[in-house]
mmCIF file of C-alpha atoms in Angstrom:
data_model
loop_
_atom_site.group_PDB
_atom_site.id
_atom_site.type_symbol
_atom_site.label_atom_id
_atom_site.label_comp_id
_atom_site.label_asym_id
_atom_site.label_seq_id
_atom_site.Cartn_x
_atom_site.Cartn_y
_atom_site.Cartn_z
ATOM 1 C CA MET A 799 -6.783 7.135 -7.750
ATOM 2 C CA ALA A 800 -4.065 9.157 -6.083
ATOM 3 C CA TYR A 801 -4.132 11.545 -3.151
ATOM 4 C CA ASP A 802 -1.658 13.232 -0.828
ATOM 5 C CA VAL A 803 -1.883 12.812 2.920
ATOM 6 C CA GLU A 804 -0.283 14.956 5.591
ATOM 7 C CA ILE A 805 2.247 13.151 7.795
ATOM 8 C CA LEU A 806 1.438 13.752 11.444
ATOM 9 C CA PRO A 807 4.138 15.731 13.289
ATOM 10 C CA PRO A 808 5.404 12.840 15.492
ATOM 11 C CA TRP A 809 6.317 10.814 12.366
ATOM 12 C CA ARG A 810 7.866 13.579 10.272
ATOM 13 C CA VAL A 811 11.542 13.409 9.389
ATOM 14 C CA PRO A 812 13.343 16.782 9.567
ATOM 15 C CA GLY A 813 14.196 18.121 6.122
ATOM 16 C CA ARG A 814 11.771 15.788 4.343
ATOM 17 C CA PRO A 815 8.369 16.565 2.788
ATOM 18 C CA THR A 816 5.393 16.609 5.139
ATOM 19 C CA THR A 817 3.052 14.717 2.797
ATOM 20 C CA ASP A 818 3.031 11.274 1.210
ATOM 21 C CA ARG A 819 1.461 10.414 -2.146
ATOM 22 C CA CYS A 820 -0.922 7.457 -1.837
ATOM 23 C CA PHE A 821 -2.119 5.418 -4.800
ATOM 24 C CA VAL A 822 -5.256 3.310 -4.569
ATOM 25 C CA VAL A 823 -5.732 0.467 -7.030
ATOM 26 C CA ALA A 824 -9.364 -0.229 -6.202
ATOM 27 C CA ASP A 825 -9.802 -3.381 -8.265
ATOM 28 C CA GLU A 826 -6.855 -4.960 -6.415
ATOM 29 C CA GLY A 827 -7.896 -3.735 -2.952
ATOM 30 C CA ILE A 828 -4.554 -2.053 -2.298
ATOM 31 C CA GLN A 829 -3.112 1.330 -1.450
ATOM 32 C CA ILE A 830 0.560 1.867 -2.208
ATOM 33 C CA THR A 831 2.828 4.581 -0.830
ATOM 34 C CA ARG A 832 6.535 5.388 -1.039
ATOM 35 C CA PRO A 833 6.843 6.893 2.463
ATOM 36 C CA VAL A 834 9.118 9.903 2.813
ATOM 37 C CA THR A 835 9.534 8.847 6.455
ATOM 38 C CA PHE A 836 11.373 5.643 5.551
ATOM 39 C CA VAL A 837 15.056 5.962 6.502
ATOM 40 C CA ASP A 838 18.135 3.766 6.387
ATOM 41 C CA ALA A 839 17.540 0.358 4.765
ATOM 42 C CA LEU A 840 13.895 1.168 3.938
ATOM 43 C CA GLU A 841 14.510 4.610 2.392
ATOM 44 C CA GLY A 842 13.057 4.556 -1.124
ATOM 45 C CA GLY A 843 10.983 1.479 -0.367
ATOM 46 C CA TRP A 844 7.253 0.987 -0.727
ATOM 47 C CA TYR A 845 4.405 0.326 1.728
ATOM 48 C CA ILE A 846 1.286 -1.483 0.568
ATOM 49 C CA ASP A 847 -1.921 -1.451 2.608
ATOM 50 C CA LEU A 848 -4.780 -3.848 1.938
ATOM 51 C CA VAL A 849 -7.835 -1.594 1.802
ATOM 52 C CA GLU A 850 -11.444 -1.237 0.831
ATOM 53 C CA LEU A 851 -13.222 1.887 -0.364
ATOM 54 C CA GLU A 852 -16.480 3.300 0.933
ATOM 55 C CA GLU A 853 -18.436 5.906 -1.001
ATOM 56 C CA THR A 854 -19.682 8.331 1.653
ATOM 57 C CA GLY A 855 -21.150 10.959 -0.641
ATOM 58 C CA PRO A 856 -20.966 12.427 -4.120
ATOM 59 C CA LYS A 857 -17.339 12.309 -5.261
ATOM 60 C CA ARG A 858 -16.229 11.312 -1.745
ATOM 61 C CA LEU A 859 -14.456 8.054 -0.965
ATOM 62 C CA VAL A 860 -13.057 6.859 2.340
ATOM 63 C CA VAL A 861 -10.163 4.398 2.324
ATOM 64 C CA HIS A 862 -10.419 1.787 5.099
ATOM 65 C CA ASP A 863 -7.204 0.040 6.118
ATOM 66 C CA LEU A 864 -7.804 -3.713 6.415
ATOM 67 C CA TYR A 865 -4.871 -4.527 8.699
ATOM 68 C CA VAL A 866 -2.541 -6.518 6.414
ATOM 69 C CA ASP A 867 0.447 -4.640 4.998
ATOM 70 C CA ILE A 868 3.349 -5.450 2.706
ATOM 71 C CA VAL A 869 6.722 -3.678 2.772
ATOM 72 C CA VAL A 870 8.989 -3.742 -0.272
ATOM 73 C CA PRO A 871 12.516 -2.484 0.503
ATOM 74 C CA PRO A 872 14.297 -0.458 -2.204
ATOM 75 C CA VAL A 873 17.006 -3.024 -2.893
ATOM 76 C CA SER A 874 16.905 -6.783 -3.257
ATOM 77 C CA ARG A 875 13.998 -8.860 -4.454
ATOM 78 C CA ARG A 876 12.199 -9.450 -1.204
ATOM 79 C CA TYR A 877 9.096 -8.277 0.578
ATOM 80 C CA GLU A 878 7.604 -8.620 4.041
ATOM 81 C CA VAL A 879 3.969 -9.327 4.907
ATOM 82 C CA LEU A 880 3.010 -7.591 8.146
ATOM 83 C CA ASP A 881 0.171 -7.465 10.641
ATOM 84 C CA LEU A 882 -1.553 -10.790 10.020
ATOM 85 C CA ASP A 883 -2.018 -10.837 13.788
ATOM 86 C CA GLU A 884 -3.973 -7.571 13.566
ATOM 87 C CA LEU A 885 -6.255 -9.131 10.962
ATOM 88 C CA ALA A 886 -6.781 -12.135 13.252
ATOM 89 C CA ASP A 887 -7.516 -9.870 16.231
ATOM 90 C CA ALA A 888 -10.027 -7.837 14.179
ATOM 91 C CA LEU A 889 -11.786 -11.021 13.108
ATOM 92 C CA GLN A 890 -11.779 -12.420 16.636
ATOM 93 C CA ASN A 891 -13.141 -9.261 18.264
ATOM 94 C CA GLY A 892 -15.795 -8.669 15.579
ATOM 95 C CA ALA A 893 -14.263 -5.550 14.009
ATOM 96 C CA ILE A 894 -14.505 -7.346 10.638
ATOM 97 C CA ASP A 895 -16.474 -10.330 9.431
ATOM 98 C CA ALA A 896 -15.162 -13.574 7.956
ATOM 99 C CA ALA A 897 -16.020 -12.527 4.385
ATOM 100 C CA THR A 898 -13.884 -9.390 4.745
ATOM 101 C CA ALA A 899 -10.960 -11.377 6.190
ATOM 102 C CA VAL A 900 -11.187 -13.846 3.297
ATOM 103 C CA ARG A 901 -11.217 -10.957 0.785
ATOM 104 C CA VAL A 902 -8.161 -9.347 2.429
ATOM 105 C CA LEU A 903 -6.157 -12.571 2.376
ATOM 106 C CA ARG A 904 -7.077 -13.291 -1.244
ATOM 107 C CA ASN A 905 -6.248 -9.731 -2.327
ATOM 108 C CA ALA A 906 -2.892 -9.940 -0.552
ATOM 109 C CA GLN A 907 -1.996 -13.170 -2.313
ATOM 110 C CA ARG A 908 -3.188 -11.866 -5.703
ATOM 111 C CA PHE A 909 -1.081 -8.720 -5.273
ATOM 112 C CA ILE A 910 1.996 -10.748 -4.373
ATOM 113 C CA ASP A 911 1.476 -13.169 -7.262
ATOM 114 C CA LYS A 912 0.853 -10.430 -9.824
ATOM 115 C CA HIS A 913 3.426 -7.845 -8.775
ATOM 116 C CA LEU A 914 6.111 -9.477 -6.653
ATOM 117 C CA ARG A 915 6.535 -13.093 -7.774
ATOM 118 C CA ASP A 916 7.564 -14.401 -11.154
ATOM 119 C CA LEU A 917 7.700 -18.140 -10.885
ATOM 120 C CA SER A 918 8.925 -18.444 -14.481
ATOM 121 C CA GLN A 919 12.322 -17.011 -13.526
ATOM 122 C CA ASP A 920 14.806 -19.132 -11.608
ATOM 123 C CA PRO A 921 16.339 -17.321 -9.838
ATOM 124 C CA PRO A 922 14.082 -14.287 -10.099
ATOM 125 C CA SER A 923 15.943 -11.262 -11.440
ATOM 126 C CA SER A 924 13.253 -8.592 -11.512
ATOM 127 C CA TRP A 925 9.772 -7.778 -10.290
ATOM 128 C CA PRO A 926 7.059 -8.785 -12.764
ATOM 129 C CA ASP A 927 5.138 -5.484 -12.310
ATOM 130 C CA PHE A 928 6.401 -3.412 -9.409
ATOM 131 C CA PRO A 929 5.707 -0.679 -8.749
ATOM 132 C CA PRO A 930 2.444 -1.429 -10.546
ATOM 133 C CA ALA A 931 2.223 0.113 -14.009
ATOM 134 C CA ALA A 932 -1.236 1.421 -13.029
ATOM 135 C CA ILE A 933 0.308 4.042 -10.703
ATOM 136 C CA LEU A 934 3.348 5.188 -12.692
ATOM 137 C CA SER A 935 1.715 8.130 -14.496
ATOM 138 C CA LEU A 936 0.143 9.299 -11.219
ATOM 139 C CA ALA A 937 3.525 9.190 -9.470
ATOM 140 C CA GLU A 938 4.813 11.890 -11.820
ATOM 141 C CA LEU A 939 2.079 14.423 -10.993
ATOM 142 C CA PRO A 940 2.973 17.475 -8.886
ATOM 143 C CA PRO A 941 1.741 17.505 -5.271
ATOM 144 C CA PHE A 942 -1.991 17.778 -4.777
ATOM 145 C CA GLU A 943 -3.646 20.038 -2.278
ATOM 146 C CA VAL A 944 -3.970 17.824 0.830
ATOM 147 C CA GLY A 945 -7.522 16.506 0.986
ATOM 148 C CA SER A 946 -8.140 16.540 -2.781
ATOM 149 C CA SER A 947 -7.844 13.546 -5.091
ATOM 150 C CA SER A 948 -7.273 12.638 -8.704
#
């Protein structure tokens, strides 16, 4: 699934588009975006959110951010896992249950293992599947009307 989301005015970068294309790979529990707001060393990089989907009506899905994020800069073969503390806080204060936290952590590790790590290469010279092949055809589509999905 792909959809475009409007960037709120405080985070817009002058001269750049005002929407980001988001790709949801539901069976992996991730949403991936190449933010137009990334500048300097992150410009052209990717942002991965761990998510879950909720069907709220006919043909209507809501994407819930589940705290853990991964940033993949545009150059070099590295990535950063972010916001594990936010996941811990959500678990501690009851915003999520233990089963959800376990699912988020497992999905994060599966994503990293499938798309960002290739243990057969020493040293690694390329990503095994990044950006994921599942989103490549959607990335080429023209902008959607904000609020619609494909």
